[in-house]
Short mmCIF file of C-alpha atoms in Angstrom, two decimals:
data_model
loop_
_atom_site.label_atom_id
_atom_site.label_comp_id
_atom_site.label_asym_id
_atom_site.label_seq_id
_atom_site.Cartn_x
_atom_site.Cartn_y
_atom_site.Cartn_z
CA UNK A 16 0.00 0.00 0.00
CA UNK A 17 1.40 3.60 -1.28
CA UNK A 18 1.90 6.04 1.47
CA UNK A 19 -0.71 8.18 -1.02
CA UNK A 20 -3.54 5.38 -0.18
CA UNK A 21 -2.68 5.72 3.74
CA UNK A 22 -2.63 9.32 4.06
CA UNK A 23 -5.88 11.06 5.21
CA UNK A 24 -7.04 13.95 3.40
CA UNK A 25 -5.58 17.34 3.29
CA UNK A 26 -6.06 20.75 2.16
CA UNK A 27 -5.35 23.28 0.05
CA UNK A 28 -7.09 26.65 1.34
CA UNK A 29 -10.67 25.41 1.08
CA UNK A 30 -10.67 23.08 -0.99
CA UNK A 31 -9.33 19.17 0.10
CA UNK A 32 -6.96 17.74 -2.28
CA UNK A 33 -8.26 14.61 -2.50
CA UNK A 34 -11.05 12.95 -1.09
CA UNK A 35 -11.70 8.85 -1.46
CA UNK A 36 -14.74 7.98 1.17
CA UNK A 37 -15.13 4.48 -0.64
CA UNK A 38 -11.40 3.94 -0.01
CA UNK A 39 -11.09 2.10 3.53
CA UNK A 40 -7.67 3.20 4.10
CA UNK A 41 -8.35 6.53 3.03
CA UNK A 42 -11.53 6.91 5.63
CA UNK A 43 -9.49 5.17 8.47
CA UNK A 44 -7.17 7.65 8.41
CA UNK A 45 -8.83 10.91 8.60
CA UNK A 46 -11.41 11.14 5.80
CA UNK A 47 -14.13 9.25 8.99
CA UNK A 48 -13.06 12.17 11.24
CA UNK A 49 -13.29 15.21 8.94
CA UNK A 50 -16.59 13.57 7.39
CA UNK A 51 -18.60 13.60 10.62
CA UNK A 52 -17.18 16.97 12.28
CA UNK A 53 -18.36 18.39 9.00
CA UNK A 54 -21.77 16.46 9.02
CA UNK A 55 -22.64 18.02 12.99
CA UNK A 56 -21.28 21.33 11.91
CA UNK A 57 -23.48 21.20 8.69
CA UNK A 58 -26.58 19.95 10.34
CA UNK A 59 -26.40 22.64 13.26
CA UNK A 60 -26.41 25.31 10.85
CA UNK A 61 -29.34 23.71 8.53
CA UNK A 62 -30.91 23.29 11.90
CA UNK A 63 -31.16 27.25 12.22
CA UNK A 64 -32.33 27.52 8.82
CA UNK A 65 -35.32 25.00 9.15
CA UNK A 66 -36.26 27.54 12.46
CA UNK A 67 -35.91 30.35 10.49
CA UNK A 68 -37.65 29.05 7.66
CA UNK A 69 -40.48 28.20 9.76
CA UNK A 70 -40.39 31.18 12.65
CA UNK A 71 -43.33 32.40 10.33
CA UNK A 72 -45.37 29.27 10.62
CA UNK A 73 -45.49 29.96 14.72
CA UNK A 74 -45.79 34.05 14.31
CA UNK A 75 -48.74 33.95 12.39
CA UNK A 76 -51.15 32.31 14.76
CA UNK A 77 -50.37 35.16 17.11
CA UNK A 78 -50.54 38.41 15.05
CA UNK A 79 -54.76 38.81 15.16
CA UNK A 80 -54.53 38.55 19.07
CA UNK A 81 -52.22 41.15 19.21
CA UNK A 82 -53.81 43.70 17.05
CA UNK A 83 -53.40 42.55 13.22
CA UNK A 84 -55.90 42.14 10.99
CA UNK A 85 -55.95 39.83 8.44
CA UNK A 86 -58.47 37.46 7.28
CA UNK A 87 -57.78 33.53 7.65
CA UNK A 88 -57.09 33.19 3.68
CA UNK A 89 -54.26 36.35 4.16
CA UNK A 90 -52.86 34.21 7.16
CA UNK A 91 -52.53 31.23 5.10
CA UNK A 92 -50.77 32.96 2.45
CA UNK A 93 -48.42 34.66 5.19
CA UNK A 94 -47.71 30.91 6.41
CA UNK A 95 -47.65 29.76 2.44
CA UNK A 96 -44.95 32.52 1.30
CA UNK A 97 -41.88 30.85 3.11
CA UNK A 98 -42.71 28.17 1.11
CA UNK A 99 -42.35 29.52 -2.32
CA UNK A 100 -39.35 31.07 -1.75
CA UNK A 101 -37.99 28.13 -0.17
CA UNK A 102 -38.41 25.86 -3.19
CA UNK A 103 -37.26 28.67 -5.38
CA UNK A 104 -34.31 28.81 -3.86
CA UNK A 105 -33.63 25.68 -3.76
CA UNK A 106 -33.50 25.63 -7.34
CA UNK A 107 -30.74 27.78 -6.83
CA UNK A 108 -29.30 26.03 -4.39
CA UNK A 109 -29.05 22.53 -5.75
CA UNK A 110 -26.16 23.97 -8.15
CA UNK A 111 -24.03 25.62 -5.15
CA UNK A 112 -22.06 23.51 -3.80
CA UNK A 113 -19.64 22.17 -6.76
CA UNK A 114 -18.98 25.50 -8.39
CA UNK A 115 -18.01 26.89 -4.34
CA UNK A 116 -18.16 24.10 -2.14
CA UNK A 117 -19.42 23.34 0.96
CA UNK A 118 -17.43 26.01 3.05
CA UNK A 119 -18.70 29.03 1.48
CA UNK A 120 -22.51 27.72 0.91
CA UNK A 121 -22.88 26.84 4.13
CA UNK A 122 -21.19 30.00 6.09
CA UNK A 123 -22.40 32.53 4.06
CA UNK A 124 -25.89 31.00 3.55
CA UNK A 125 -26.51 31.02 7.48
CA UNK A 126 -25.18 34.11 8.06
CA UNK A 127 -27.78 35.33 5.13
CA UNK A 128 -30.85 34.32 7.74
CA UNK A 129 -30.19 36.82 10.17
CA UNK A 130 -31.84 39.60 7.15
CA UNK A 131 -35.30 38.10 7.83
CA UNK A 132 -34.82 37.62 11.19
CA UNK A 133 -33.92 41.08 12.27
CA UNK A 134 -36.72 41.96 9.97
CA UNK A 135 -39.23 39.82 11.76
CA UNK A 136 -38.21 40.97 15.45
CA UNK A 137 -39.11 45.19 14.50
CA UNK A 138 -42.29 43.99 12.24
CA UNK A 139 -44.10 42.02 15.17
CA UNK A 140 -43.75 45.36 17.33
CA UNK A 141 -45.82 47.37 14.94
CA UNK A 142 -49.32 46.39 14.20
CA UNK A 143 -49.70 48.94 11.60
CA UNK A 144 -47.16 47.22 9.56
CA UNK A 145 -48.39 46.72 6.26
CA UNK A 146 -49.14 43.44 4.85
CA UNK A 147 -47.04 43.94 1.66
CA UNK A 148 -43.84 44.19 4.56
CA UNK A 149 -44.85 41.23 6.46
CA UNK A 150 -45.29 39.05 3.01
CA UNK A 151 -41.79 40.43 1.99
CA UNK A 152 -40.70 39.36 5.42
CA UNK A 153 -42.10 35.86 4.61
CA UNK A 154 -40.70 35.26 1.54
CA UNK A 155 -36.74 36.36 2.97
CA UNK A 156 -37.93 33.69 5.83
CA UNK A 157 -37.51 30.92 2.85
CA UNK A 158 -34.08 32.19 3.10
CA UNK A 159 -33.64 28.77 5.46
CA UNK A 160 -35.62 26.46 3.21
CA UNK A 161 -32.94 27.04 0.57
CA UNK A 162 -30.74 26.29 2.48
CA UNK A 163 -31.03 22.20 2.28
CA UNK A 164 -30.62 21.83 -1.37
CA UNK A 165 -27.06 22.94 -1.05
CA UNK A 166 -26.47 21.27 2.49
CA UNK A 167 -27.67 17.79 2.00
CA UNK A 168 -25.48 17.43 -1.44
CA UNK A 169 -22.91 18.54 0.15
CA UNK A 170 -23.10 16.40 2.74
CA UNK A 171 -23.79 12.98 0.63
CA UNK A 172 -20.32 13.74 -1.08
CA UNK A 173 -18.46 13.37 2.26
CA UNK A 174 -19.83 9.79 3.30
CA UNK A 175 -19.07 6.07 1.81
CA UNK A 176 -22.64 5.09 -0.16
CA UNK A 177 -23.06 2.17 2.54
CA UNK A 178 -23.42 5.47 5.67
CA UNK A 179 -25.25 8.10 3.57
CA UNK A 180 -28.81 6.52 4.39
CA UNK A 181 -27.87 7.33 7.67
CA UNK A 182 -25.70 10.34 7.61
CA UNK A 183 -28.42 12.20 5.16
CA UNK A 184 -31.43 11.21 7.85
CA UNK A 185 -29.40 12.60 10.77
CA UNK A 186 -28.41 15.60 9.00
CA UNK A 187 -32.29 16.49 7.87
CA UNK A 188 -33.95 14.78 10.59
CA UNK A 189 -32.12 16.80 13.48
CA UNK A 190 -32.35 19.79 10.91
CA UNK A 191 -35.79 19.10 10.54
CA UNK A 192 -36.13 19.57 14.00
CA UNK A 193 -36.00 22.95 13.74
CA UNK A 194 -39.39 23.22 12.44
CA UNK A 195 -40.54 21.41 16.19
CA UNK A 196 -38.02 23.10 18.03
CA UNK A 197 -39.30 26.88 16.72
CA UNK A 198 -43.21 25.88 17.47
CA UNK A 199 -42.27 24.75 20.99
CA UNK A 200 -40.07 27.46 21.85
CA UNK A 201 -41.95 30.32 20.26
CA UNK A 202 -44.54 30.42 23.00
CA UNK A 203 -42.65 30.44 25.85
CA UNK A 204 -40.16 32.61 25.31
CA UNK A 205 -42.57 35.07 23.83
CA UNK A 206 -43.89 35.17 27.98
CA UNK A 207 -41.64 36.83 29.20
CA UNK A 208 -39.42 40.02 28.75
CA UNK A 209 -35.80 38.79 27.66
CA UNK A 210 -32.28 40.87 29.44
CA UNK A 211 -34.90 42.16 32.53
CA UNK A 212 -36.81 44.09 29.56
CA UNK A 213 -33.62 45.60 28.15
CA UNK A 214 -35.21 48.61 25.85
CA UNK A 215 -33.69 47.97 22.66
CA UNK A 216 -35.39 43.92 23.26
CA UNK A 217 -38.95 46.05 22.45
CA UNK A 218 -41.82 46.76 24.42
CA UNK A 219 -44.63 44.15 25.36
CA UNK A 220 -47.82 43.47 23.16
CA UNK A 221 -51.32 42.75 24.71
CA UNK A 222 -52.10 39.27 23.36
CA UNK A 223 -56.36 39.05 23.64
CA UNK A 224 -57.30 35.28 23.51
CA UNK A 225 -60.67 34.11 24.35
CA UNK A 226 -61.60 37.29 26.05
CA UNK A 227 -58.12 37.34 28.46
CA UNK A 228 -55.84 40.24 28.49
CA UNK A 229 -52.27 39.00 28.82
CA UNK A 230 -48.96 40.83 28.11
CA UNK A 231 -46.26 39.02 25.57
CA UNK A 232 -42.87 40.12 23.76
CA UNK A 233 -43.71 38.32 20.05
CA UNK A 234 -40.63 39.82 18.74
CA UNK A 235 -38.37 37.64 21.05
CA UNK A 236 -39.16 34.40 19.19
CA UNK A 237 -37.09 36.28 16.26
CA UNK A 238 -34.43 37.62 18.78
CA UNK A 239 -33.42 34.40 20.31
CA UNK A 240 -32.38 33.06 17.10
CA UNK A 241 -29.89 35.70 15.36
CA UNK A 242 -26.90 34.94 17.83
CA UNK A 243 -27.33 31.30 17.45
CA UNK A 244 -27.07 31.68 14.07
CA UNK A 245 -23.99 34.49 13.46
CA UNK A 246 -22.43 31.76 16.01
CA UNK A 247 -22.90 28.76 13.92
CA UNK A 248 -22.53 30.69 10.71
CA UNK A 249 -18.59 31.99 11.85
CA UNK A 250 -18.25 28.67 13.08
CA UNK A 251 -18.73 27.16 9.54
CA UNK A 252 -16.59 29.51 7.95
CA UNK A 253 -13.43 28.79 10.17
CA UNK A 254 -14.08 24.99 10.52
CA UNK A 255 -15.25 23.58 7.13
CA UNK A 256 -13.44 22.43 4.02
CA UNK A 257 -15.02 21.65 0.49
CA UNK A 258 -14.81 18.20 -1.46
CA UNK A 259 -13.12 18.57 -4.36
CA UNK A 260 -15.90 17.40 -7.03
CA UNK A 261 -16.60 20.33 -8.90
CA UNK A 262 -18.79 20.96 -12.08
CA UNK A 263 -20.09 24.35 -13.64
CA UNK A 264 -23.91 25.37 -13.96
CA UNK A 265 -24.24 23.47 -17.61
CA UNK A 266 -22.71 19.69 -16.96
CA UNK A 267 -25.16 19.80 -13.77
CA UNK A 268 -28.23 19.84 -16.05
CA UNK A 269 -27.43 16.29 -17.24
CA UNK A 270 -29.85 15.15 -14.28
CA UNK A 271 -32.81 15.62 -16.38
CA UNK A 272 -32.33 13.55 -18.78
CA UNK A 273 -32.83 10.49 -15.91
CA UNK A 274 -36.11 9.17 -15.52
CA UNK A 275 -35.51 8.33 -12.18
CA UNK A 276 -34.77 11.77 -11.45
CA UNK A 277 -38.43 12.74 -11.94
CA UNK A 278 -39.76 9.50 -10.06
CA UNK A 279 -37.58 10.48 -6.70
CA UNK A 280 -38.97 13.79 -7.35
CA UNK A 281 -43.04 12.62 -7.03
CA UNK A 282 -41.51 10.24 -4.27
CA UNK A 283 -39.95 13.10 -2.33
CA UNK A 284 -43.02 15.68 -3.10
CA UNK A 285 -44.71 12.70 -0.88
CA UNK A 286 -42.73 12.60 1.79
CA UNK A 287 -40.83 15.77 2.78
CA UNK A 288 -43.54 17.97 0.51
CA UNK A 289 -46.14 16.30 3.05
CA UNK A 290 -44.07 16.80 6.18
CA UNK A 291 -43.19 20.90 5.19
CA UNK A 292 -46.78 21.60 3.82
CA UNK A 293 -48.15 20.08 6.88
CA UNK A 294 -45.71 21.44 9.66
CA UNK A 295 -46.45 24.98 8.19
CA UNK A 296 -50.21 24.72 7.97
CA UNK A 297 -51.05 22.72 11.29
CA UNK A 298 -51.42 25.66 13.51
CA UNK A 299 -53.51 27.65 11.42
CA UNK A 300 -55.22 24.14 10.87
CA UNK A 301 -56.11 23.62 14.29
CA UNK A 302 -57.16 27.17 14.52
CA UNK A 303 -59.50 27.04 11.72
CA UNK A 304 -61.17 23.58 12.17
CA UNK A 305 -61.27 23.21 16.08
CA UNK A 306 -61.01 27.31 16.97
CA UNK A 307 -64.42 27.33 17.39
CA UNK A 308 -65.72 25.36 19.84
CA UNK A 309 -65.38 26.39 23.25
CA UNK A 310 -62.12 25.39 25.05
CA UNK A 311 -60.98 24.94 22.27
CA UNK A 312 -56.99 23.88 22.08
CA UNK A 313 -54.06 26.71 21.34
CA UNK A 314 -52.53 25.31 18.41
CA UNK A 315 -49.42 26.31 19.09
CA UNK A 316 -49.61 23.78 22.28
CA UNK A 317 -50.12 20.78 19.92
CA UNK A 318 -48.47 22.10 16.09
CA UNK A 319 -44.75 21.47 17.58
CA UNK A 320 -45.78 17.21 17.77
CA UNK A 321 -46.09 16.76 14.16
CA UNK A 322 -42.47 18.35 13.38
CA UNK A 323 -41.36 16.35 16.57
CA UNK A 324 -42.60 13.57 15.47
CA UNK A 325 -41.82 12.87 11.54
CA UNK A 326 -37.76 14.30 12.63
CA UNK A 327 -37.71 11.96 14.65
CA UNK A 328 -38.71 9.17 12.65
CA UNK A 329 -36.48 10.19 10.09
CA UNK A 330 -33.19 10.06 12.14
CA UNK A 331 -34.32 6.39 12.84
CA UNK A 332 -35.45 5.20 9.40
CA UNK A 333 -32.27 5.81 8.00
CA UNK A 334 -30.30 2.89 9.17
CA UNK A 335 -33.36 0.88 8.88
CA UNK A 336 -32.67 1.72 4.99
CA UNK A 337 -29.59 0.87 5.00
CA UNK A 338 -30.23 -2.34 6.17
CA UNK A 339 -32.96 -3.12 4.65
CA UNK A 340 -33.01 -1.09 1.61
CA UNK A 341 -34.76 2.45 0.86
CA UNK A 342 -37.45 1.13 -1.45
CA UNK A 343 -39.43 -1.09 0.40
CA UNK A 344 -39.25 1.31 3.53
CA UNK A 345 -40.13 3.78 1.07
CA UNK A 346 -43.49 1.37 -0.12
CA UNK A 347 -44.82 0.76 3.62
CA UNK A 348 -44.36 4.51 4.73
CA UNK A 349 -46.41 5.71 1.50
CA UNK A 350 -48.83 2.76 2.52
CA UNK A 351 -49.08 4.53 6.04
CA UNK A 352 -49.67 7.95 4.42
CA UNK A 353 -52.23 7.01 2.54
CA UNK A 354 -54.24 5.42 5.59
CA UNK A 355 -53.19 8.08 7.80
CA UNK A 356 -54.41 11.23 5.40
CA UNK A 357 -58.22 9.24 4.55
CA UNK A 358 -57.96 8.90 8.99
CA UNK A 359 -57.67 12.92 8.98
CA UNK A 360 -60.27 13.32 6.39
CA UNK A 361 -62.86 11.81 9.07
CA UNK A 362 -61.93 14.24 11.26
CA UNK A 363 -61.99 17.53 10.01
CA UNK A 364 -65.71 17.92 10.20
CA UNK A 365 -66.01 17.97 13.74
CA UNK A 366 -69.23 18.76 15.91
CA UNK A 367 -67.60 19.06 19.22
CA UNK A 368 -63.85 18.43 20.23
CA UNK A 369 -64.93 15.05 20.93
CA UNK A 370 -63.00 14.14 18.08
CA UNK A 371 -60.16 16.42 18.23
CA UNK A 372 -58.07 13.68 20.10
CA UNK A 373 -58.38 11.49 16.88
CA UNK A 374 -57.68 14.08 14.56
CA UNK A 375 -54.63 14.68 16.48
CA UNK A 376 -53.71 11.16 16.68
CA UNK A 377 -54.14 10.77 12.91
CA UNK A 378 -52.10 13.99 11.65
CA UNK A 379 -49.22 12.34 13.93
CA UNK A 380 -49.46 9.38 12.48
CA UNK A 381 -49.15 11.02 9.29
CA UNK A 382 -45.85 12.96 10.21
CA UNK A 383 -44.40 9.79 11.49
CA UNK A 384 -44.76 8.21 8.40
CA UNK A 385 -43.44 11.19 6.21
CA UNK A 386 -40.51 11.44 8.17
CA UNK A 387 -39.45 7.69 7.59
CA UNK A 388 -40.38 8.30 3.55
CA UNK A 389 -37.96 11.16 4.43
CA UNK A 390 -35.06 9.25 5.34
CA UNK A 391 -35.96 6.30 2.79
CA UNK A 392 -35.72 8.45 -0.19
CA UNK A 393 -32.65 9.83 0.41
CA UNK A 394 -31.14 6.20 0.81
CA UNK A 395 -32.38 5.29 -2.78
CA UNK A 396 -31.17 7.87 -4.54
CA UNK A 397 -27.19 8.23 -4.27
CA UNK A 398 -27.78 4.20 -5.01
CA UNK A 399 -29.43 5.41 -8.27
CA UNK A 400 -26.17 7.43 -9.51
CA UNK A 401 -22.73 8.58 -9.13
CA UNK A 402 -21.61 10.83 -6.18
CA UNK A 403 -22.17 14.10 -7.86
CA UNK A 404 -25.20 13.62 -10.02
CA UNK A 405 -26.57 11.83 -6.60
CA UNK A 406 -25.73 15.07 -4.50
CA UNK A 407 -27.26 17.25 -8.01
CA UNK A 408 -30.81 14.88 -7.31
CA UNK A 409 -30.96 15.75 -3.72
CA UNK A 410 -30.89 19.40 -4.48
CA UNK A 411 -33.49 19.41 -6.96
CA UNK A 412 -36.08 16.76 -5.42
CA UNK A 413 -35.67 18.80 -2.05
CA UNK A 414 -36.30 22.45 -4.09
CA UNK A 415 -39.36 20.80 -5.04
CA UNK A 416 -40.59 19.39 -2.41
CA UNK A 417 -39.91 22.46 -0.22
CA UNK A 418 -43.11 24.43 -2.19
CA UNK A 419 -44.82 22.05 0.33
CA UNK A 420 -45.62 24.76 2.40
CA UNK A 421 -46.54 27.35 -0.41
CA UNK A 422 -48.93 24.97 -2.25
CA UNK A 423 -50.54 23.29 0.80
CA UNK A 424 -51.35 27.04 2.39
CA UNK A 425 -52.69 27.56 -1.04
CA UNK A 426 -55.02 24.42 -1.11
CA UNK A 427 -56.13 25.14 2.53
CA UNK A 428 -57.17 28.67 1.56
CA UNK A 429 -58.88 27.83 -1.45
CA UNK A 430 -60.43 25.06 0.57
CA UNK A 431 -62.01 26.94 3.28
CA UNK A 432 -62.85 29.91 0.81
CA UNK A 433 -64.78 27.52 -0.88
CA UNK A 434 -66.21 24.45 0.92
CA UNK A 435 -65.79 25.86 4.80
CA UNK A 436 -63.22 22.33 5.61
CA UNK A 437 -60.33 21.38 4.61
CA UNK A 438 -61.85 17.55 3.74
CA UNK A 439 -61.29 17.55 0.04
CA UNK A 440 -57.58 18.32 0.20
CA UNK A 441 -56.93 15.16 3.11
CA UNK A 442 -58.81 13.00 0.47
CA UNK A 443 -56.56 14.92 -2.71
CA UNK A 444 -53.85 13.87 -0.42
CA UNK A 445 -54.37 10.38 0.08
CA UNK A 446 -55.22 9.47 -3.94
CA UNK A 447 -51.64 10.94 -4.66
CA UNK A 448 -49.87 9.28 -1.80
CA UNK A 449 -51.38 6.29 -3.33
CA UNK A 450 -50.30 7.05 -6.87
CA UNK A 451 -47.04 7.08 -5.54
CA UNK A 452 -47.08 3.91 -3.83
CA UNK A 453 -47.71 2.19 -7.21
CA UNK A 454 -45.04 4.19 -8.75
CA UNK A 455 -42.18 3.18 -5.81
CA UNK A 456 -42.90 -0.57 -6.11
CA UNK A 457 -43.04 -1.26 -9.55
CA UNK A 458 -39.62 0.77 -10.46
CA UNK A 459 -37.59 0.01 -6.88
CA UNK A 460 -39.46 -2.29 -4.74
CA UNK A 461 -41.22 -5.36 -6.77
CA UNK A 462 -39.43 -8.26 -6.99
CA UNK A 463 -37.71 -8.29 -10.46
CA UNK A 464 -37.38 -4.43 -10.64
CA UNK A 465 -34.99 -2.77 -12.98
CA UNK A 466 -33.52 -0.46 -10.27
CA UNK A 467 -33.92 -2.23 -6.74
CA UNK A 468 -32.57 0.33 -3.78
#
């Protein structure tokens, strides 16, 4: 064995000279280390993002209490706009990190969330703030959502193909995370008056739920967040190095010629497209179907589960598909989905909250099984191609599948506006979970398929 073949990697600048994760002497000595520092310091910063990206989702809920008035369809679209811009810029994203690698994406990226958060924390203070601002504000809030399409390619170019089932789920399921983490946090730290009520923190708000007077500081559920991320956003800067796969804007585009580029892309718009649409909507969801019965739950006591929930089930699906193989985890999660979203349907007519236990129960369910769809996807497709059309794939199945929260606050306006529930859409949901089903097993999971993975 050639010194070359023992020697672990090293670097020029920012850039590695080599790097051989499918050599075993190569990862022994060095490549293992650098590879997993660079996977927690990756997924703390996409962590941020996913909290950033959906700060909006837990703000909303709160801004007619306090004095804003919007109507429930302009709420949804404040919760949908994130959304958009999030699978926008994942389209721009997805092309990142092999024209200027991981160090620079990820640094300057994080450190490009604290425009919508600063933004956020003097816009909650001000109920006269026009809607046009706070939509602006919600579209610079996809900022975060971007963010994965260049962090999770990145991150399958580090790894041997037999760990990247499990380093991609820990990377997006503790990112994802951020999504439960920013729901649960939001409304207790918004209770209290952070620094002893420094003055440049902001003055209080007077929140007016169910006829109670209370006092709350909305604008700290913004503020907690910016030094977290300048802190991990330095850090990324000073710590990371970049693979050295590179390719320019034009030989990325060979993706689309793949047909199995397109099926991992309805796959994914399943699974993580469920899991953001839902995590973005369920507040306002539980607002708008179980808001008006007396007693009736705060939604931001129960919307942080879901998130919770399908993260967590992510993190531990991924080993499962290594072991077992992505596609047929993929088939029984869809298979869950589809039972799970027909369970919600029955539920979403309610007469009392008799049945909001059930309907709670059901949309949890429903996350669970996203989140393991989550992690299964992103096993089958670096075994579907090379290392940096695989990381290219990622990208652009996660840009689309991050318009889940744009289109599902779309179809949950438009529902309401129009039939008074959101029924039709849980049905809508479960006929395409089950077209996808079909699609998964006969290319991946059948016996005798062309592409097992």
């Amino acid at each position: 064995m050639s010194t070359h073949d023992k020697a672990g990697p090293t670097a020029h600048g920012t850039w590695l000279e080599r790097w051989e994760p499918e050599n075993p002497q190569f990862w022994a000595n060095g490549g293992s280390a650098l590879a997993w520092k660079t996977l927690v310091i990756t997924t703390l910063n996409l962590t941020m993002a996913f909290m950033a990206w959906f700060l909006v989702s837990a703000l909303v809920v709160r801004l007619p209490q306090i004095g804003f008035q919007f109507t429930p369809s302009q709420l949804f679209w404040l919760a949908a706009m994130p959304g958009l811009a999030g699978g926008s810029l994942r389209l721009v994203h997805m092309f990142l990190t092999p024209i200027y690698g991981t160090r620079h994406v990820v640094s300057l990226s994080t450190l490009s969330l604290l425009i919508p958060l600063v933004g956020w924390f003097y816009a909650v203070q001000d109920p006269t703030t026009p809607y046009w601002a706070l939509m602006l504000l919600a579209f610079l809030a996809g900022l975060g959502g971007g963010n994965f399409s260049s962090f999770m390619p990145s991150t399958s170019l580090f790894f041997p193909k037999r760990l990247q089932g499990t380093a991609l789920a820990i990377q997006a399921g503790i990112g994802n995370l951020g999504v439960s983490i920013v729901q649960f946090v939001t409304p207790w730290v918004i209770g209290f008056a952070l620094l002893g009520g420094a003055a440049f923190l902001g003055e209080s708000q007077t929140m007016v739920r169910n006829g109670v007077e209370s006092q709350i500081w909305l604008q700290n559920a913004p503020a907690v967040l910016i030094p977290f991320v300048a802190v991990f956003g330095i850090t990324a800067w000073l710590m990371l190095k970049s693979v050295p796969i590179k390719a320019n804007f034009r030989e990325q585009l060979d993706i689309f010629g793949s047909r199995h580029t397109w099926s991992m892309t309805s796959l994914y718009i399943m699974t993580f497209g469920g899991f953001s649409g839902l995590a973005a909507t369920f507040p306002l969801l539980i607002r708008q179907v179980y808001g008006g019965f007396e007693g009736a739950p705060d939604p931001l006591t129960w919307a942080f589960y879901g998130p919770l929930v399908g993260s967590i089930s992510r993190v531990i699906a991924g080993p499962i598909s290594d072991k077992f193989g992505g596609a047929r985890v993929t088939h029984w999660a869809g298979l869950g989905m589809v039972v799970c979203a027909v369970l919600v349907a029955l539920t979403t007519q309610p007469t009392s909250l008799d049945s909001f236990p059930l309907f709670v129960a059901a949309m949890l369910a429903l996350f669970f099984f996203a989140g393991v769809g989550n992690a299964s996807t992103f096993k089958q497709m670096p075994m579907l191609f090379d290392p940096r059309r695989g990381g290219g794939v990622i990208g652009f199945t996660a840009a689309i599948a991050a318009y889940g929260p744009f289109l599902f606050g779309m179809l949950f306006a438009w529902s309401f506006e129009s039939f008074g529930k959101a029924t039709p859409i849980f049905y809508g949901l479960a006929a395409f979970f089950a077209f996808n089903v079909a699609l998964n097993w006969w290319m991946y999971a059948r016996r005798g398929a062309a592409n097992p993975c």
